[in-house]
XYZ file of C-alpha atoms in Angstrom:
342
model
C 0.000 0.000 0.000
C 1.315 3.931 -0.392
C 1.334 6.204 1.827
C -2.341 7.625 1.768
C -3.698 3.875 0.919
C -6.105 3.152 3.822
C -6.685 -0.388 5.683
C -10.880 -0.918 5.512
C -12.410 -2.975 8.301
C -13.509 -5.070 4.387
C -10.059 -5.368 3.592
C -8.923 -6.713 6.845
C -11.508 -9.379 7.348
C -10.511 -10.302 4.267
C -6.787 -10.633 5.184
C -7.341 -12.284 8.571
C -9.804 -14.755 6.837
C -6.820 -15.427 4.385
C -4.182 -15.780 7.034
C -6.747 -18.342 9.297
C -7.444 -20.147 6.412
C -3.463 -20.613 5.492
C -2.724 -21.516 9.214
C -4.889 -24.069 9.399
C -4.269 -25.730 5.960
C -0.573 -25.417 7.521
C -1.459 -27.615 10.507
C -3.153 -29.966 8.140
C -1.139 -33.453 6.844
C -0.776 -33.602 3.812
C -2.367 -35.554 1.093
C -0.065 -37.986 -1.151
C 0.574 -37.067 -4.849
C -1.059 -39.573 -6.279
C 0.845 -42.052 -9.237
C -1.025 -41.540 -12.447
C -3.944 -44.145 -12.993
C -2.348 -47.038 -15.568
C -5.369 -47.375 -18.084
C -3.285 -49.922 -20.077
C -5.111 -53.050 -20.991
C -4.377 -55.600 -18.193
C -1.789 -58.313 -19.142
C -3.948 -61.919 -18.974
C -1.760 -64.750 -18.165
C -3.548 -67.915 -18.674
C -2.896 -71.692 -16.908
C -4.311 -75.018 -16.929
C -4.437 -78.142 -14.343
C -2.518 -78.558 -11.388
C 1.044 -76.142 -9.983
C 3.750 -78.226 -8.638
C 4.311 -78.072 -4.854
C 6.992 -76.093 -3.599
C 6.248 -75.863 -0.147
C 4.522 -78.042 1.514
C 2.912 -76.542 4.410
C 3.519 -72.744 5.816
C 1.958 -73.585 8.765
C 2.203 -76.485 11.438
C -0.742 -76.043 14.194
C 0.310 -77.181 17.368
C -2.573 -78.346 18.906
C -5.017 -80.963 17.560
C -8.025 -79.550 15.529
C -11.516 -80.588 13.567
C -10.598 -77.939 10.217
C -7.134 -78.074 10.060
C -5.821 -77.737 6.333
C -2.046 -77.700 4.433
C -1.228 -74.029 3.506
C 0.813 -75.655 0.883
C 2.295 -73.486 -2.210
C 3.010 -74.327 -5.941
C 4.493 -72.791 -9.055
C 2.876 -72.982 -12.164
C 3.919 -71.958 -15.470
C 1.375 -69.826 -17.966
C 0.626 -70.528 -21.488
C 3.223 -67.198 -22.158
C 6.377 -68.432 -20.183
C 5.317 -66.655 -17.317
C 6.291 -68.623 -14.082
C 3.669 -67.738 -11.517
C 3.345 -68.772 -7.642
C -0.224 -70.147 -6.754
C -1.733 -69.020 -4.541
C 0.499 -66.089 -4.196
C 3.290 -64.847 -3.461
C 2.778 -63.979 0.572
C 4.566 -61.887 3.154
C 4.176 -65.129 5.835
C 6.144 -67.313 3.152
C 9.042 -64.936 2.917
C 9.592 -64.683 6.617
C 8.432 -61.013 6.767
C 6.263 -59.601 10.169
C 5.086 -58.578 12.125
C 2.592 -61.662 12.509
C -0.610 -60.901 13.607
C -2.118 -60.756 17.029
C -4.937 -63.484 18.111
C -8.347 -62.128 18.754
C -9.401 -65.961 18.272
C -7.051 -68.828 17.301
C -7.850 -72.827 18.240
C -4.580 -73.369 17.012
C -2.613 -70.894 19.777
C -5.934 -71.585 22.314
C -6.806 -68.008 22.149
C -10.501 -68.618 22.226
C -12.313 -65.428 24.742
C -16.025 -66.558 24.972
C -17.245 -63.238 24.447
C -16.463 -59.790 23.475
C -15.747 -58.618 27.333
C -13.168 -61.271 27.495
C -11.086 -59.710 24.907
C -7.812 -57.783 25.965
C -5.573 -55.252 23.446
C -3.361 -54.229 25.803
C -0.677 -56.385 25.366
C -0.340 -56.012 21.240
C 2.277 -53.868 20.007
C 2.112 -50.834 18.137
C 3.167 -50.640 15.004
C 4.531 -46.878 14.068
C 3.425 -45.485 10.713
C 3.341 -42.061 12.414
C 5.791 -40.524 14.899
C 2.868 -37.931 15.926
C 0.037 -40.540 14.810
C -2.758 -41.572 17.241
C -2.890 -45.402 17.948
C -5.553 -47.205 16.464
C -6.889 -50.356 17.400
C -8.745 -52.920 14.893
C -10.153 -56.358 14.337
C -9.719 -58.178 11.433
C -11.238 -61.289 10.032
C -9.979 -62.832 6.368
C -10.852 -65.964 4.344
C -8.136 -67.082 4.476
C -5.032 -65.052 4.492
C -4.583 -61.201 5.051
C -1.858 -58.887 4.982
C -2.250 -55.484 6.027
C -0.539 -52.238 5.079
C -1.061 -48.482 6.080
C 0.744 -46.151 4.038
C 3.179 -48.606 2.212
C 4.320 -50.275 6.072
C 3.497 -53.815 6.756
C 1.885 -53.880 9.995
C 0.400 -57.421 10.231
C 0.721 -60.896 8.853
C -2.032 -63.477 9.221
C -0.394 -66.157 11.432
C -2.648 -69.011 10.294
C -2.802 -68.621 6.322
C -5.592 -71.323 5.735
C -7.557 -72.937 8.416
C -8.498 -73.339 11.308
C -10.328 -69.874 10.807
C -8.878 -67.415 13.379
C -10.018 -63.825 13.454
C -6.583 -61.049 14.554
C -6.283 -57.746 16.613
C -4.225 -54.684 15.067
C -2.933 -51.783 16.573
C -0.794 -48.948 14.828
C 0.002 -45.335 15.151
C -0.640 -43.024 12.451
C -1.983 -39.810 10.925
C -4.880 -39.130 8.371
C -4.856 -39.495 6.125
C -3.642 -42.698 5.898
C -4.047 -45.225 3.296
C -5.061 -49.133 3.974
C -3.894 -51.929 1.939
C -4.670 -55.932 2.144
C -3.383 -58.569 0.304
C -6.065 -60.752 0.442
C -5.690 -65.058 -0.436
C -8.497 -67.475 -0.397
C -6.397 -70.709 -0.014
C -6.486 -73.297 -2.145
C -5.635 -77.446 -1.579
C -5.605 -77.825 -5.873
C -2.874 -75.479 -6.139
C -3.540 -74.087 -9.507
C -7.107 -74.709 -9.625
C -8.646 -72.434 -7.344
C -10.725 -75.573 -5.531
C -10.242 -77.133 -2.043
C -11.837 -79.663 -0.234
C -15.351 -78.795 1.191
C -15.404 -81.712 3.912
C -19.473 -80.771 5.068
C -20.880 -81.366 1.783
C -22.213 -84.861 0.992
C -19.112 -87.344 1.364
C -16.780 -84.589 0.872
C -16.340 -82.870 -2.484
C -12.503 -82.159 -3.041
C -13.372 -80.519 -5.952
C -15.120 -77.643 -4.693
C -14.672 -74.154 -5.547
C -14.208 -71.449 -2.303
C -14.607 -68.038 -1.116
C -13.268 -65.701 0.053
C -14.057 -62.507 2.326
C -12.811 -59.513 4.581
C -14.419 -57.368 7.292
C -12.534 -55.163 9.358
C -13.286 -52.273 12.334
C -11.080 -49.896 13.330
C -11.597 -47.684 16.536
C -11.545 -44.377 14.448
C -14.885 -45.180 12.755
C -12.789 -46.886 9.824
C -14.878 -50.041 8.353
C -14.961 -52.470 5.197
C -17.576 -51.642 3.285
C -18.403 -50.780 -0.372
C -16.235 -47.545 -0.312
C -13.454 -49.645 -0.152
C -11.350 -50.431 -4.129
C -11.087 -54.300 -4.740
C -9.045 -55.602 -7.661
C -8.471 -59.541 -7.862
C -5.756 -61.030 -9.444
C -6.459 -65.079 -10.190
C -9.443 -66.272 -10.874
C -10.536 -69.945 -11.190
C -11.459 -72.543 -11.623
C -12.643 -71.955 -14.929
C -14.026 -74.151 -17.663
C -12.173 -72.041 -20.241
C -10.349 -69.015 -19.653
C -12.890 -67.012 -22.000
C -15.318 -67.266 -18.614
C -13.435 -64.122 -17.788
C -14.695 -60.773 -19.558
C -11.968 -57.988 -19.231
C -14.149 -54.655 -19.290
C -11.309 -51.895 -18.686
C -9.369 -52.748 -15.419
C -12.948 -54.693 -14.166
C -12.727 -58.908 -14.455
C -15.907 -59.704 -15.115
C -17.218 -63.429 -14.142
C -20.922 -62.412 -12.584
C -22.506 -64.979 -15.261
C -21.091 -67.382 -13.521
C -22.595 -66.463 -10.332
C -21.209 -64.895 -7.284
C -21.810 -66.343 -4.277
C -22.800 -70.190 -3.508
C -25.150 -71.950 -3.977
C -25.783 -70.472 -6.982
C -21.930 -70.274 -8.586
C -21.511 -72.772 -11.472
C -19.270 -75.642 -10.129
C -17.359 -76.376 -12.700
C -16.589 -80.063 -14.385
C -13.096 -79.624 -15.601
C -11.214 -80.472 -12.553
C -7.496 -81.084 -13.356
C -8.406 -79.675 -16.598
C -9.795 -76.294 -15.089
C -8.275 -73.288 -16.260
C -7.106 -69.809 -14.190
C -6.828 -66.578 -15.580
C -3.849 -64.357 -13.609
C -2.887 -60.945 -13.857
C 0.515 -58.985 -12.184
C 0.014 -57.620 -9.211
C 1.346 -54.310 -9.079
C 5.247 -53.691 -7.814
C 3.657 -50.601 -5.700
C 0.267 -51.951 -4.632
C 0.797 -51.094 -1.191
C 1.758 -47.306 -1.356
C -0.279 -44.434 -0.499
C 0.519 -42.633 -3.806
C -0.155 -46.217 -5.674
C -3.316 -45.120 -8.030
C -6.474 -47.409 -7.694
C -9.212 -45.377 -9.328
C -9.753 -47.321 -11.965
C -10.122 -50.720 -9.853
C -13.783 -51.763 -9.334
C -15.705 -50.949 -6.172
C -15.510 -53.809 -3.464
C -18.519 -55.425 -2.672
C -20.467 -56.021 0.666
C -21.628 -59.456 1.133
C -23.653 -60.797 4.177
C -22.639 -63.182 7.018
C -24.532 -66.269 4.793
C -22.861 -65.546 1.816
C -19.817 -65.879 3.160
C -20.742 -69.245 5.409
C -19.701 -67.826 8.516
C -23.034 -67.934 10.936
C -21.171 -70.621 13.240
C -18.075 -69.140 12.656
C -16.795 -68.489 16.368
C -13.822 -66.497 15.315
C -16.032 -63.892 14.225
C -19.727 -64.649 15.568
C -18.537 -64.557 19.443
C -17.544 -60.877 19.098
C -20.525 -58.914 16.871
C -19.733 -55.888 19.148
C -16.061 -55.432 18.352
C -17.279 -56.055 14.152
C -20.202 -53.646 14.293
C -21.304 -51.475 11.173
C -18.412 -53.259 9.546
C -19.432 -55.237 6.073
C -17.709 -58.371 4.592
C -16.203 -57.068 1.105
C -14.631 -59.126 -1.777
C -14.636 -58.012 -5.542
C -17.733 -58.571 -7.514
C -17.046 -62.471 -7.244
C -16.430 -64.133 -3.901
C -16.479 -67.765 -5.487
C -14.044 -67.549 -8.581
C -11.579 -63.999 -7.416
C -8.714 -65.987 -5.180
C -6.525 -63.340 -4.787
C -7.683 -60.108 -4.209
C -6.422 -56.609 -2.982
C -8.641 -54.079 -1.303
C -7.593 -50.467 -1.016
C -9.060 -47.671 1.443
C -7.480 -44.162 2.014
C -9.140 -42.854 4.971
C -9.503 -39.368 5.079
């Protein structure tokens, strides 16, 4: 201003709106710059019949249970050269933690009868955030989870296939913050995306699973239909063309989504999968998932667990949480879901 320029009340509302307003955007974290969305066509890598067995089992229980099954792993090799671990490629198998805390576990005899019962204050923190706030959550996953916030690997299921255990997570951290889970539904025909269904008639060890997710947190954070949900191997299939690539969306809802109604397939150690890469930077907060689908809510039948005591002992510590998957909880085996919470 010169000399004879005057300050109007106008003009300083104006400037003290403009200086509160840049304070408190100051004070604010920052959001990530995001990657830039890859729109490229995804690569389809296509196999048939059965992996061979690398590993044997991941896990060992300790204790003697009804549901315990192998969490075996195999390598199979795709109609393009492409050499490609089934079911995937996991944090547990590497050795990498931390593993996950046991809200319910037969296997470690874990096993609170209620929600009351339950105690988080012996599981460590994991530190995204210097200056974060500690969050608590519970965390259920058919069959295998890993979970990420902002990039960090804060928990590894302990018990990759069955007996179905449900896990407590606590880390420190800032919003906004961005969750990532590598989700696996296990399979015992490595390759085929089918495991044995033991309370069918006699036993079908042909049968193709599900999968599923549902998670609270204690700042309000919950799975639901908000969440991104992208799967990468799908099976079995009676030919790969089952699969209808629409953009970065995997279409299979003709074959039906959830049983009883999805298509069993005949092929067995003929069946097909369809893969596709998983991302190197998947778990980052600037990774760019809005072209993935939407995740899907699914109900406690859909997902077969009504007399699951993992999860049905506790409703409290799960409520106004939803199950999610992608669009197909039979066929999608591998599957990551995506929430940046705000």
């Amino acid at each position: 201003m010169g000399q004879n320029d005057a300050v109007t009340p106008g003009h300083l509302a104006v400037t003290l709106l403009a200086c509160a307003f840049l304070a408190a955007c100051q004070g604010m974290p920052a959001t990530p710059q995001l990657d830039a969305a890859d729109s490229t066509p995804p690569k389809r890598m296509v196999t048939q019949g059965p992996a061979k067995t690398i590993a044997e089992n991941l896990y060992h229980c300790p204790v003697k249970v009804k549901n315990h099954r192998v969490s075996a792993v195999g390598q199979i090799t795709a109609s393009d050269g492409t050499v490609i671990t089934v079911p995937a490629v996991t944090a547990l198998q590497k050795g990498l933690g931390p593993k996950s805390a046991d809200l319910y576990n037969e296997c470690t005899q874990v096993l609170p009868r209620n929600s009351a019962e339950v105690s988080t204050a012996n599981v460590p923190v994991i530190e995204v955030d210097p200056d974060g706030e500690v969050i608590t959550g519970f965390v259920v996953a058919d069959n295998y989870y890993e979970m990420y916030v902002n990039g960090k690997l804060v928990s590894v299921d302990n018990t990759p296939y069955t007996p179905f255990n449900s896990s407590i997570v606590k880390f420190k951290a800032k919003r906004p913050y961005t969750l990532a889970f590598l989700l696996v539904d296990w399979d015992d025909k490595l390759g085929q995306g089918m495991e044995i269904f033991p309370f069918g008639p006699k036993g079908d060890p042909w049968y193709p699973g599900d999968g599923g997710l549902i998670v609270k947190l204690s700042d309000g954070t919950v799975t639901d239909s908000s969440w991104k949900a992208q799967s990468f191997y799908i099976g079995p299939l009676n030919t790969p063309d089952e699969v209808i690539e629409r953009g970065q969306f995997h279409d299979t809802t003709h074959l039906g989504r959830v049983h009883p109604v999805a298509k069993k397939p005949g092929c067995r150690e003929k069946c097909y999968a369809v893969h596709y890469p998983i991302p190197a930077n998947w778990q980052s907060a600037r990774f760019n998932d809005s072209l993935w689908p939407r995740a899907y809510e699914y109900t406690d039948t859909d997902i077969g667990v009504t007399n699951l005591p993992a999860y049905t002992r506790y409703p409290e510590l799960f409520e106004g949480a939803r199950w999610i998957w992608t669009v197909n909880l039979v066929f999608d085996n591998v599957v990551i879901a995506r929430k940046t919470v705000r």
